Short mmCIF file of C-alpha atoms in Angstrom, two decimals:
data_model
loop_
_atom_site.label_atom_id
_atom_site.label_comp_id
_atom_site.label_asym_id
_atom_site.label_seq_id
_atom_site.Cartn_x
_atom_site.Cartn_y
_atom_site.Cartn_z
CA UNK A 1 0.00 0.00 0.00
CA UNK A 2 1.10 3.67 -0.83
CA UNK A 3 2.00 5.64 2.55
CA UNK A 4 -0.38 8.35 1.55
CA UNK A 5 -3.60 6.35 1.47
CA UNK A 6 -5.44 9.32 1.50
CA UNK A 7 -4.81 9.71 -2.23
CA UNK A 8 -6.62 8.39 -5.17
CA UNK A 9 -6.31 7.93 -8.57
CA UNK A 10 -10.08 8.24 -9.97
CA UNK A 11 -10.95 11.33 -7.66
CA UNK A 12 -7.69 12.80 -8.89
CA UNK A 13 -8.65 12.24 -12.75
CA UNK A 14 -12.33 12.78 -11.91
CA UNK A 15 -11.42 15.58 -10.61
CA UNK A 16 -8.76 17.18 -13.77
CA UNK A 17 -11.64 15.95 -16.28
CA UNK A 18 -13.87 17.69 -14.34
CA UNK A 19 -12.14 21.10 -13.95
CA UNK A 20 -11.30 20.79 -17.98
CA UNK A 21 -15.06 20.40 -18.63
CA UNK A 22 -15.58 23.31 -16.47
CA UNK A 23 -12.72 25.41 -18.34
CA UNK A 24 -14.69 24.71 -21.96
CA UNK A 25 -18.16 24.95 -20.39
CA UNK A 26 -20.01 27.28 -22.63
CA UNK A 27 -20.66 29.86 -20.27
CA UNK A 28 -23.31 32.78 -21.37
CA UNK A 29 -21.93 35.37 -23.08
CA UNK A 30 -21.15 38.15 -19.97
CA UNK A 31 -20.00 36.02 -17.76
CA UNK A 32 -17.49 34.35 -20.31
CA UNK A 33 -14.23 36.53 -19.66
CA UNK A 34 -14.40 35.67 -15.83
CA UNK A 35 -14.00 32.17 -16.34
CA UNK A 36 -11.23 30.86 -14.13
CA UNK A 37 -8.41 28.50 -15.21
CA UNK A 38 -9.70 25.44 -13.59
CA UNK A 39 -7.13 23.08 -14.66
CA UNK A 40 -4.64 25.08 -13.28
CA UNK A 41 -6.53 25.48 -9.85
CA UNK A 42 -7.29 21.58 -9.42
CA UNK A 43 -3.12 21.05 -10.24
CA UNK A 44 -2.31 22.76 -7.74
CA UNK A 45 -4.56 21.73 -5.17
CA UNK A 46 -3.22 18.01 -5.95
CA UNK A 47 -0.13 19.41 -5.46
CA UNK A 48 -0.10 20.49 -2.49
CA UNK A 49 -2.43 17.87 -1.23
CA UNK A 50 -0.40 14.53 -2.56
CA UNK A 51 3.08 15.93 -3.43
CA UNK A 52 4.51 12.84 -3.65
CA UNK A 53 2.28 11.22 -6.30
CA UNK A 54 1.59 14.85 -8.18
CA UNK A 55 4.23 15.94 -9.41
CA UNK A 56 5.96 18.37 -12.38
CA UNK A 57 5.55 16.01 -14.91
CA UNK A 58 1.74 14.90 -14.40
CA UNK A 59 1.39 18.95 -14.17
CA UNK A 60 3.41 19.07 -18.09
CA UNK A 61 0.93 15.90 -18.82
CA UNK A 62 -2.31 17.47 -17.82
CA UNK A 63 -1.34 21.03 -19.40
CA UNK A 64 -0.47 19.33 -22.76
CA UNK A 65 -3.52 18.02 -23.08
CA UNK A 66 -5.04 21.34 -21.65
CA UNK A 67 -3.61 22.78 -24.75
CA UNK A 68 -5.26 20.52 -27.15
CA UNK A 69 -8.34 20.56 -25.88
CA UNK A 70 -8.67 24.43 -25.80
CA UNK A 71 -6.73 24.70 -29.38
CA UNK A 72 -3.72 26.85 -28.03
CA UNK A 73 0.01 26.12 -28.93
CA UNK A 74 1.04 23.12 -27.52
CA UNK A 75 3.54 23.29 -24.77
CA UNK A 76 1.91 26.48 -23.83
CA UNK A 77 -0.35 25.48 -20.82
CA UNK A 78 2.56 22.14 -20.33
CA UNK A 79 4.66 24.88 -19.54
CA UNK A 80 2.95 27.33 -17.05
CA UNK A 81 1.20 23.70 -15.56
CA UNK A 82 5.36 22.40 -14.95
CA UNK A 83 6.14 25.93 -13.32
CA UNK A 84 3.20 25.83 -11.21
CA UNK A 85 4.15 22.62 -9.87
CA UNK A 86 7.45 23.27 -9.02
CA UNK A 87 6.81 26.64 -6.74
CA UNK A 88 4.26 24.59 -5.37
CA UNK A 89 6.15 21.84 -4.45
CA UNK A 90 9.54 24.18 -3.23
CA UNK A 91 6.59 25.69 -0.68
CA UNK A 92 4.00 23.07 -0.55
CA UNK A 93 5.23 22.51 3.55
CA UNK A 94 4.86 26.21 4.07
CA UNK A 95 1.83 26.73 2.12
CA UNK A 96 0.21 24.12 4.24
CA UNK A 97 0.35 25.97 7.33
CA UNK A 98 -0.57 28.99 5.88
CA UNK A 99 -4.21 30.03 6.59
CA UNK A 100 -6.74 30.11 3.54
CA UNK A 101 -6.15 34.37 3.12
CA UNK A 102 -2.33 33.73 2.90
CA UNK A 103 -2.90 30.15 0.31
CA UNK A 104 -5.05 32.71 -1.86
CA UNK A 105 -2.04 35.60 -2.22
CA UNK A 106 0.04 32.73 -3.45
CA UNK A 107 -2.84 31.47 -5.98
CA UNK A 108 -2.96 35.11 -6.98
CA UNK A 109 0.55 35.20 -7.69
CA UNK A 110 0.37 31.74 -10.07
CA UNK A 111 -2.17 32.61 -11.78
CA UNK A 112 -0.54 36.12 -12.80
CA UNK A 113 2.13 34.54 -13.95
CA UNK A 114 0.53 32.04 -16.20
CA UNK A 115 -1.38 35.09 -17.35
CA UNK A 116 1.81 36.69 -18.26
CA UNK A 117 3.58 33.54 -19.95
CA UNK A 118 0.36 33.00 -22.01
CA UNK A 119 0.26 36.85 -22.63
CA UNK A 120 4.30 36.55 -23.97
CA UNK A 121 4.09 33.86 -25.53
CA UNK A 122 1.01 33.79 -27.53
CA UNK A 123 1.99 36.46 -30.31
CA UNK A 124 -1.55 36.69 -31.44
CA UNK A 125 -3.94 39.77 -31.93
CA UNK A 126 -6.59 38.74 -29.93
CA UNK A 127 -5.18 39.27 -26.97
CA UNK A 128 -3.92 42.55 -27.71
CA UNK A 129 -7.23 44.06 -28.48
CA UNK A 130 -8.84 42.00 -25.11
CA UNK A 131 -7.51 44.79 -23.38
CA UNK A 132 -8.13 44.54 -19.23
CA UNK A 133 -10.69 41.69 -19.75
CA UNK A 134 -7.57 39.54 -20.46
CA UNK A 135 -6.90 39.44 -16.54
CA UNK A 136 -10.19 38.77 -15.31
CA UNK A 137 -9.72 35.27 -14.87
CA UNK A 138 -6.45 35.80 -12.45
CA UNK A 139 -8.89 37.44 -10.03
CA UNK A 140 -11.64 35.00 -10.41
CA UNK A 141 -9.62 31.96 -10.22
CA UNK A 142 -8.07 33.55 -6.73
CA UNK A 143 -11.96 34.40 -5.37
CA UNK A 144 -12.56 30.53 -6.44
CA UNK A 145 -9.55 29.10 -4.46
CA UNK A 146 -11.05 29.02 -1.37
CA UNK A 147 -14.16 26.59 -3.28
CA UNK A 148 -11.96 24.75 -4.95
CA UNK A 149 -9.84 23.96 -1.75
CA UNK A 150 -12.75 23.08 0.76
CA UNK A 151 -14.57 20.95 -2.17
CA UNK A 152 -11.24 19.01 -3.50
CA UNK A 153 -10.28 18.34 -0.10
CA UNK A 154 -13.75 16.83 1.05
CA UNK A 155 -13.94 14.53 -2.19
CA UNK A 156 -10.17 13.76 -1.06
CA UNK A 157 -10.82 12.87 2.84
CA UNK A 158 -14.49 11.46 1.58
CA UNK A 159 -14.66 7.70 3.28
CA UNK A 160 -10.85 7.69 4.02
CA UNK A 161 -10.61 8.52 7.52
CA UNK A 162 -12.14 6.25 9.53
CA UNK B 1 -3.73 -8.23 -9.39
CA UNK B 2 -4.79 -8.48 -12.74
CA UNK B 3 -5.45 -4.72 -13.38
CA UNK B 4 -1.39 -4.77 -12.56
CA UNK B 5 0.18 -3.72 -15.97
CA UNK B 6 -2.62 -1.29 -16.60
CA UNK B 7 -1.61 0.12 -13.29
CA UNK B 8 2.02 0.24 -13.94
CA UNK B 9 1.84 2.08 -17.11
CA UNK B 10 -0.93 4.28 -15.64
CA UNK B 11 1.59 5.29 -12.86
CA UNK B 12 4.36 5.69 -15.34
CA UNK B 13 2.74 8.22 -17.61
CA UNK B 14 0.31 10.32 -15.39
CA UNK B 15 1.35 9.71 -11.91
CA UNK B 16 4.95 10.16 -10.87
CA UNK B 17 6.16 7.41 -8.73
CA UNK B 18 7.55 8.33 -5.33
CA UNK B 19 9.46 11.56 -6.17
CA UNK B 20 11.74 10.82 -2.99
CA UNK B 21 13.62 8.07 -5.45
CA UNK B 22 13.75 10.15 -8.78
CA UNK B 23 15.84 12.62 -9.87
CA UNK B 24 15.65 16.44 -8.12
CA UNK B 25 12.76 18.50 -8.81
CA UNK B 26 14.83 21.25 -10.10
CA UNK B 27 16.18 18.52 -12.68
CA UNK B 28 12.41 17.44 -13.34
CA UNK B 29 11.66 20.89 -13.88
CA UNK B 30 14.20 21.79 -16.51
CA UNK B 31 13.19 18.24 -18.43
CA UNK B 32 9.79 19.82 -18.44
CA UNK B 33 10.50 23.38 -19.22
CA UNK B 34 12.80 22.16 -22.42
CA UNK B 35 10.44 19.92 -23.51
CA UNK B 36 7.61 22.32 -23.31
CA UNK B 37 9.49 24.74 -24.96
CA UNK B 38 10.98 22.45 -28.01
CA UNK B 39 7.58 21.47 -28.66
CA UNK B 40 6.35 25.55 -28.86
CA UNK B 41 9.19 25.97 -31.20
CA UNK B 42 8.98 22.81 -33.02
CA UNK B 43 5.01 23.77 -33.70
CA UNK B 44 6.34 27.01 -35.22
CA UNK B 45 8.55 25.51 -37.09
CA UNK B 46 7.15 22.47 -38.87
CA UNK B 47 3.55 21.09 -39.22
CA UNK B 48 4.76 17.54 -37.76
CA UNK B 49 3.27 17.93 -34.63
CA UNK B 50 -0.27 17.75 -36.15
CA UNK B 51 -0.33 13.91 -35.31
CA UNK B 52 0.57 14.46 -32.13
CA UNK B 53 -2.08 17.16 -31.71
CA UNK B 54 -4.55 14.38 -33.70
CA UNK B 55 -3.60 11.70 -31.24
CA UNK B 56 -4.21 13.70 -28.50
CA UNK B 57 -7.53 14.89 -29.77
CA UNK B 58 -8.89 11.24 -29.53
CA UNK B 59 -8.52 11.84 -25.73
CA UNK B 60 -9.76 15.03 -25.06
CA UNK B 61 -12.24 15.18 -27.81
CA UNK B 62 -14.75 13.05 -25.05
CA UNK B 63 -14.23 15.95 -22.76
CA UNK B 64 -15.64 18.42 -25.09
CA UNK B 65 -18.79 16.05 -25.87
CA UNK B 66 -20.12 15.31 -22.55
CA UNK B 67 -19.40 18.99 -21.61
CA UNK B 68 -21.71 19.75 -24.77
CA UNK B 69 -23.89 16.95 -23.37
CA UNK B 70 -25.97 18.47 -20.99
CA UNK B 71 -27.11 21.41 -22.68
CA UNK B 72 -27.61 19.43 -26.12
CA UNK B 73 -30.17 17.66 -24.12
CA UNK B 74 -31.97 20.00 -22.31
CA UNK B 75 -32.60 21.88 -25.58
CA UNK B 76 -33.82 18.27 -26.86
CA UNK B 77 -35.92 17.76 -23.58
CA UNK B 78 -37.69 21.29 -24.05
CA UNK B 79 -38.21 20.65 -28.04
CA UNK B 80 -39.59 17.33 -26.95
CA UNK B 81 -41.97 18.58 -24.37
CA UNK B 82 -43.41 21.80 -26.56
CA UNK B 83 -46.88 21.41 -26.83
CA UNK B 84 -48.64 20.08 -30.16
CA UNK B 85 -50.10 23.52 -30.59
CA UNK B 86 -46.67 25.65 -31.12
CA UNK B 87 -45.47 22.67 -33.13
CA UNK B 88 -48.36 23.24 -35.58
CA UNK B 89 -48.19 26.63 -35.73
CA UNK B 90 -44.09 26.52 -36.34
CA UNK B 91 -45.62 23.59 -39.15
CA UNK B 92 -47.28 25.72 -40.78
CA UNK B 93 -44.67 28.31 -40.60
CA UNK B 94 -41.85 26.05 -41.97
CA UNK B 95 -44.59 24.80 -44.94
CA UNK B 96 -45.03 27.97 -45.78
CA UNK B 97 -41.20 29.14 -46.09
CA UNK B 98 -40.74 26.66 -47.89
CA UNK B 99 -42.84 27.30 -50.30
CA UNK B 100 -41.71 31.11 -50.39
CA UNK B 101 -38.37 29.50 -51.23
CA UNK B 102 -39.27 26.71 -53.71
CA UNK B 103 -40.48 28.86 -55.86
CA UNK B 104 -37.59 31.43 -55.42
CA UNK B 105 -35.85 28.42 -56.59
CA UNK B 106 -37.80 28.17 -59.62
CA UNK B 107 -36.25 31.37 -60.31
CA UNK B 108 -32.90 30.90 -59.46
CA UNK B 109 -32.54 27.82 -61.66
CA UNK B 110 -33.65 29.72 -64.61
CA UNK B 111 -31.43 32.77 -63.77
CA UNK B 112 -28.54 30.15 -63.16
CA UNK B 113 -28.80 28.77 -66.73
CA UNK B 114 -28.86 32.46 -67.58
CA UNK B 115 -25.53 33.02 -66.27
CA UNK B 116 -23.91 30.58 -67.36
CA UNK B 117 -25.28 31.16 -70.77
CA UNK B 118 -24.20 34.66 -70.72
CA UNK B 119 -20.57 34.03 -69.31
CA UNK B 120 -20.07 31.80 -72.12
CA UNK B 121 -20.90 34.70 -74.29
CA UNK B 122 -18.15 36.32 -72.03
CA UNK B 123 -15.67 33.83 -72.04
CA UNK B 124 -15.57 33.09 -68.98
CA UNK B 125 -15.44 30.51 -66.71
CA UNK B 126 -18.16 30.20 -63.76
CA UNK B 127 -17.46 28.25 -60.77
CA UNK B 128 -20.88 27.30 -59.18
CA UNK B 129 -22.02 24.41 -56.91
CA UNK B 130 -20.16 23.92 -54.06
CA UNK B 131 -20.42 20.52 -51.93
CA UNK B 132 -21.46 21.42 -48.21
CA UNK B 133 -21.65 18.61 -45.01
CA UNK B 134 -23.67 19.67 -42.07
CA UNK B 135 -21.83 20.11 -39.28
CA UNK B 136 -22.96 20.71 -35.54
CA UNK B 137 -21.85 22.85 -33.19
CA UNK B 138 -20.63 21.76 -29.57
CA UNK B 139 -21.33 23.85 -26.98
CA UNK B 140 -18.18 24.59 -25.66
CA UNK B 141 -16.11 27.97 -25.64
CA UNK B 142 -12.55 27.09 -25.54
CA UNK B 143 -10.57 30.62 -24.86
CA UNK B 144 -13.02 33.40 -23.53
CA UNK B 145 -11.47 35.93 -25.76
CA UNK B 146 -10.94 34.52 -28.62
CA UNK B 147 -13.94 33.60 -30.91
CA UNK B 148 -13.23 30.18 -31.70
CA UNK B 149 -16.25 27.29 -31.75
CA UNK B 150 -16.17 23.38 -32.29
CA UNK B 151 -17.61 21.09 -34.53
CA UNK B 152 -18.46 17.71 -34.52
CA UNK B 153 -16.76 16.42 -37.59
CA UNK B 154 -13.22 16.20 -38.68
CA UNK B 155 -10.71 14.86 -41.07
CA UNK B 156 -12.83 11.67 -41.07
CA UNK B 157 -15.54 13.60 -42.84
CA UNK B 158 -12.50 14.56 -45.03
CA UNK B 159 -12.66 17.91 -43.70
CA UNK B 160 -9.60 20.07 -43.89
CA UNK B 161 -8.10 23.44 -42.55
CA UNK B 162 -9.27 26.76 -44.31
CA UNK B 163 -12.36 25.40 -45.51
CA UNK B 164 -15.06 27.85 -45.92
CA UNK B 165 -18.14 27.61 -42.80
CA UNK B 166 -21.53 29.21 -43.83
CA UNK B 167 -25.12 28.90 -42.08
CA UNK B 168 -28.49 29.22 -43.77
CA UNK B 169 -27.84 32.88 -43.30
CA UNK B 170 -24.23 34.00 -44.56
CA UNK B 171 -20.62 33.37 -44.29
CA UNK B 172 -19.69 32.20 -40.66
CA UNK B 173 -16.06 31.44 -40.96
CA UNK B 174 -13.53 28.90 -41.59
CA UNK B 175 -11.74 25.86 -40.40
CA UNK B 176 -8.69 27.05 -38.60
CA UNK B 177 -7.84 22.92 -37.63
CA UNK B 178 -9.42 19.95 -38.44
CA UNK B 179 -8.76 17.10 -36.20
CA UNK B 180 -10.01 13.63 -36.64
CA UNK B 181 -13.44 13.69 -34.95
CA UNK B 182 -13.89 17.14 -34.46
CA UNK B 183 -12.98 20.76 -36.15
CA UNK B 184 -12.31 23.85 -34.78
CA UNK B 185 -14.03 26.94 -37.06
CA UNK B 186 -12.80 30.50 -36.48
CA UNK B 187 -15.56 32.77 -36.59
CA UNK B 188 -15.43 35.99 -39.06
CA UNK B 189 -16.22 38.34 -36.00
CA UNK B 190 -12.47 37.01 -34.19
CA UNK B 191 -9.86 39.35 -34.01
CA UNK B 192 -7.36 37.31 -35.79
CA UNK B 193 -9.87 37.13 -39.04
CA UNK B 194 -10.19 38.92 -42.07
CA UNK B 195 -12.48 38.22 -44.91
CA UNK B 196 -12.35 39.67 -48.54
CA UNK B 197 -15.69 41.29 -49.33
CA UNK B 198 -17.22 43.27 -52.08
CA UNK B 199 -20.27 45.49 -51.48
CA UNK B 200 -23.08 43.99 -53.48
CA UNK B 201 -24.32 47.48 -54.50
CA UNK B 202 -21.17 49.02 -56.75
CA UNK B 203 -19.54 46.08 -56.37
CA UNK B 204 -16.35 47.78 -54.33
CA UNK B 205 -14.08 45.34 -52.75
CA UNK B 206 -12.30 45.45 -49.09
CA UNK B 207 -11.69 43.45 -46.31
CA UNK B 208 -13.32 43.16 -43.41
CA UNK B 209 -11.77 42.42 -39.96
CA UNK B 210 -13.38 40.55 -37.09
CA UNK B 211 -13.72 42.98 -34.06
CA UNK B 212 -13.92 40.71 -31.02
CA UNK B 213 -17.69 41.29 -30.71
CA UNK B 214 -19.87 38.92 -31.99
CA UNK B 215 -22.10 41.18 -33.69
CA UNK B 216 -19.68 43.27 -35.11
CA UNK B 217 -17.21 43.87 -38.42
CA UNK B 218 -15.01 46.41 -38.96
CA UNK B 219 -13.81 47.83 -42.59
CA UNK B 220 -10.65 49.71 -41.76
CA UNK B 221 -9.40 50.04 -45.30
CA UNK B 222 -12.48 52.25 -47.04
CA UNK B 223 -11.46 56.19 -47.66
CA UNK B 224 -13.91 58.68 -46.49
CA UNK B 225 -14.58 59.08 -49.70
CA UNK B 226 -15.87 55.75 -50.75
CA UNK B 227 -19.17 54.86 -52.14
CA UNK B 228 -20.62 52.94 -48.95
CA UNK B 229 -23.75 53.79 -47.77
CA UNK B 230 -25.60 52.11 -44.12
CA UNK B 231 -27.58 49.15 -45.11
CA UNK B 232 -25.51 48.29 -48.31
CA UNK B 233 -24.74 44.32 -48.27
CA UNK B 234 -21.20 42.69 -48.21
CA UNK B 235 -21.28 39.45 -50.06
CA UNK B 236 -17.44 37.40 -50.44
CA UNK B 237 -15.68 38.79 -53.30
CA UNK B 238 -13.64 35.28 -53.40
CA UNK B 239 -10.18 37.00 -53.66
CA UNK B 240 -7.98 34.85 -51.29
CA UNK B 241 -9.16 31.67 -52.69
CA UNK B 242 -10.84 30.06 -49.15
CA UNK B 243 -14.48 31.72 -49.60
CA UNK B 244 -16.57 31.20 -52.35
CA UNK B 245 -18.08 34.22 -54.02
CA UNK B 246 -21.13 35.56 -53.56
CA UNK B 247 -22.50 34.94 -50.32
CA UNK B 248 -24.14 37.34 -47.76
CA UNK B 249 -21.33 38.21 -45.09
CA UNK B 250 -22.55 41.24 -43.35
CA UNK B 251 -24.64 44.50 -43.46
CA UNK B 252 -23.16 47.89 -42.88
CA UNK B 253 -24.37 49.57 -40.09
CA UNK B 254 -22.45 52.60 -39.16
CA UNK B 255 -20.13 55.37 -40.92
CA UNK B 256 -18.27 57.45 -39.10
CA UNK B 257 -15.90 59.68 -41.21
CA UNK B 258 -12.62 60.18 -40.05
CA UNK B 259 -11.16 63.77 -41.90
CA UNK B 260 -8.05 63.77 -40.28
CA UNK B 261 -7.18 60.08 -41.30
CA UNK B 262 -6.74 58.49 -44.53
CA UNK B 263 -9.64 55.73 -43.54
CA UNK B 264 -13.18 56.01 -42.30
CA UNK B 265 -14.50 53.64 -39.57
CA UNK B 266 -16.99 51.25 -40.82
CA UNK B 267 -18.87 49.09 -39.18
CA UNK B 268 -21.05 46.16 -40.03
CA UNK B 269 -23.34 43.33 -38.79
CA UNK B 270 -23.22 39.80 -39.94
CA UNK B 271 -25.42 38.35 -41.64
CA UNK B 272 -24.75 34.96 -40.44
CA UNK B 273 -26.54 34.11 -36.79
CA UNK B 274 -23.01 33.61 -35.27
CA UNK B 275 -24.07 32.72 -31.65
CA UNK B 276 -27.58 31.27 -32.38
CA UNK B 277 -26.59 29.01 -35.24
CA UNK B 278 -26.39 25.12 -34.38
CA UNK B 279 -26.11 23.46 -37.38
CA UNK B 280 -23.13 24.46 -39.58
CA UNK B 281 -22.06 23.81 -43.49
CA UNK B 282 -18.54 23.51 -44.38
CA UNK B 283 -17.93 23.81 -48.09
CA UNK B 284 -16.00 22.42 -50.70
CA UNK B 285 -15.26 24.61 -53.55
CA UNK B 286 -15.73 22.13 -57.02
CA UNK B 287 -11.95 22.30 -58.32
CA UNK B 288 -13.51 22.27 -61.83
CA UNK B 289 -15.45 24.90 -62.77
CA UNK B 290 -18.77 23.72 -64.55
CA UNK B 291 -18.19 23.14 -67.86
CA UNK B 292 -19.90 25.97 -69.94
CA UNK B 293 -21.37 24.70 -72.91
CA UNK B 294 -21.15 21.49 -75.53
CA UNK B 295 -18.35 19.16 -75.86
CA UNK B 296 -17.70 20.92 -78.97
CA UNK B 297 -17.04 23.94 -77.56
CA UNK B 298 -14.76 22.55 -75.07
CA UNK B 299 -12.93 21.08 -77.38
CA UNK B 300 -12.27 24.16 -79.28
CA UNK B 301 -11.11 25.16 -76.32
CA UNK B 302 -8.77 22.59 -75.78
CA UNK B 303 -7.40 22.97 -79.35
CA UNK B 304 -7.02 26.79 -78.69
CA UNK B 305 -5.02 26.19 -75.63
CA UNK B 306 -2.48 23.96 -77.56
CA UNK B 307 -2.20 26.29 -79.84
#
């Protein structure tokens, strides 16, 4: 048996095929531009739940397939997914102790910097002429930690701890 | 266990094994960040990572269908539990559209043969029936600001990139990538698009750009000068080779006149019902253009080229 029992592998995919259904999710048409990266969320919450069975390159796994399913470049999403991973794994015994305010500064911070990688990176005119509706998501996805925390870690703990 | 090798290769690809035994996750991290970026460059570069992208399609293409699932069927549960009286009336309504554009038909057919007749007079050649396939949309939205939508048939269908997408209405876009089971279309209203148009009235061609707003073009290359007027119709012109001529793309709505630049700003309205639409048509242009009168004549033709 693993020494982490509390992890397992179908809530963990449930729970990426989930969040990639949610990032596609045809939402209606104002409330579109606020929609949070949800992939990128769910990684790191594995992260820093199971850090020894999530790791960089099941972040580069999930974000190449993040790219083909949402069409971008591929290695784009691989890439910010693999950076994630590693800050979260260089603080994951800090960020663990930190209270849920504190967890959501360093969300804030991620997802602001796979904003910016996507923003370099993708030389493409759309994004230009986005303008500040570009960063919505960054702020969303931070206001959405906090559900995506309490929710992952009940479906985590569900029926484990006896 | 007999799930065992399953398992094993399960682990291998998706979850790392205990990272206490690997290699340093600053090491992991620079595998990751080169490959990441030799695959960015390498898409650049060549088109050989379109199998990849293909193969990896066949995974996440599910994941796009049952997130189109649930609203697909509500909109079937609601058609299915409309009461027999709207259905008759919307009947009636269909029978009698179609018989508005039956006999339109009747026209067309005769105005066709027309054409053709007098471009033969002309000399020219007239490229006319294109091949469509129905496509459906998926309801999914895969970058917020980009205006992107999916399809549910690919290169099995034989469909291929830069294909031309209309509706019942007007020109909708094109293919931007065709994967196996599934397409994505760029619409004409994205920021990355332009279309070649001509305005059916004086027959003045331009391009017109996508704006980023779904019910909005923009013409930026029209002098304030120009013969436009609001309400004139933009049809394809077919320069550029991926639309075919002729169809409705938008309407003009607004002209404001810029006299201290060289351009006005235009701005139009498709035609095409870009976020209502469900059912798609991609188009194949017929290579061959129809042939325009006898075999005889054709093979004067032929005997004129050689000469």
């Amino acid at each position: 048996m693993p020494k982490n029992n509390t992890f397992g592998y179908g809530r963990y995919l449930l729970s990426i095929i989930f969040a990639m259904s949610l990032n596609i999710a045809a939402w209606p048409q104002p409330m579109a531009p606020f929609n949070p990266n949800w992939i990128l969320l769910v990684v790191i919450y594995w992260v820093l739940a199971a850090p020894e069975r999530v790791g960089i390159f099941s972040a580069w796994t999930i974000g190449l397939l993040t790219d083909v399913l949402t069409g971008r470049m591929l290695g784009l999403n691989a890439l910010i997914n693999s950076l994630v991973a590693f800050l979260c794994l260089r603080l994951h015994k800090r960020l663990r102790q930190y209270p849920i305010l504190q967890q959501g500064l360093f969300i804030f911070f991620c997802l602001l910097v796979s904003q910016f990688l996507i923003f370099w990176i993708t030389d493409s005119q759309t994004i230009a002429r986005a303008s500040y509706t570009f960063w919505l998501p960054v702020l969303t996805g931070t206001l959405f930690w906090p559900l995506v925390f309490f929710s992952l870690r009940a479906i985590r703990l569900y029926r484990r701890i006896r | 266990m007999d799930y065992l090798p399953i398992r094993f290769i399960f682990e291998v690809i998706v979850i790392n094994p205990l990272f206490a035994t690997g290699p340093s996750i600053n090491t992991r991290l620079l595998v990751a960040v080169v490959a990441s970026i030799a695959l960015l460059v390498a898409e650049r570069k060549s088109s050989q990572l379109d199998k990849l992208r293909s193969v990896l399609s066949m995974i996440t293409y599910p994941i796009q269908s049952i997130t189109d699932w649930p609203l697909h069927h509500s909109k079937e549960t609601v058609e299915s539990i409309k009461s027999l009286y709207s259905l008759k009336e919307e009947n009636e309504q269909l029978r009698q559209e179609q018989l508005i554009y039956k006999s339109q038909l009747l026209k067309y057919e005769a105005l066709e043969q027309e054409n053709i007749r007098l471009r033969a007079l002309l000399e020219k050649s007239f490229k006319l029936g294109e091949q469509v396939l129905v496509a459906e949309l998926l309801s999914v939205n895969l970058a917020p600001f980009e205006h992107v939508v999916v399809v549910d048939k690919g290169t099995r269908f034989g469909v291929h990139a830069q294909q031309a997408v209309l509706d019942a209405y007007g020109v909708v876009g094109q293919v931007y990538r065709a994967l196996p089971l599934s397409s994505e279309i760029m619409l004409i209203t994205d920021p990355g698009h332009a279309i070649p148009v001509q305005i059916n009235r004086n027959g003045l061609r331009t391009i017109a750009v996508g704006s980023g707003r779904i019910n909005r073009l923009i013409l930026p290359y029209l002098a304030n000068n120009a013969d436009i007027k609001e309400g004139d119709l933009l049809i394809s012109s077919g320069l550029g080779g991926i639309f075919p001529q002729g169809y409705p793309v938008a309407v003009v709505e607004k002209i404001i006149p810029q006299p201290n630049k060289p351009f006005a700003e235009i701005y139009a309205t498709p035609k095409a019902q870009l976020n209502r639409s469900r059912e798609l048509l991609i188009v194949w242009k017929s290579e061959a253009p129809i042939p325009l009168e006898t075999q005889e004549t054709e093979q004067a033709d032929e005997n004129h080229a050689e000469e």
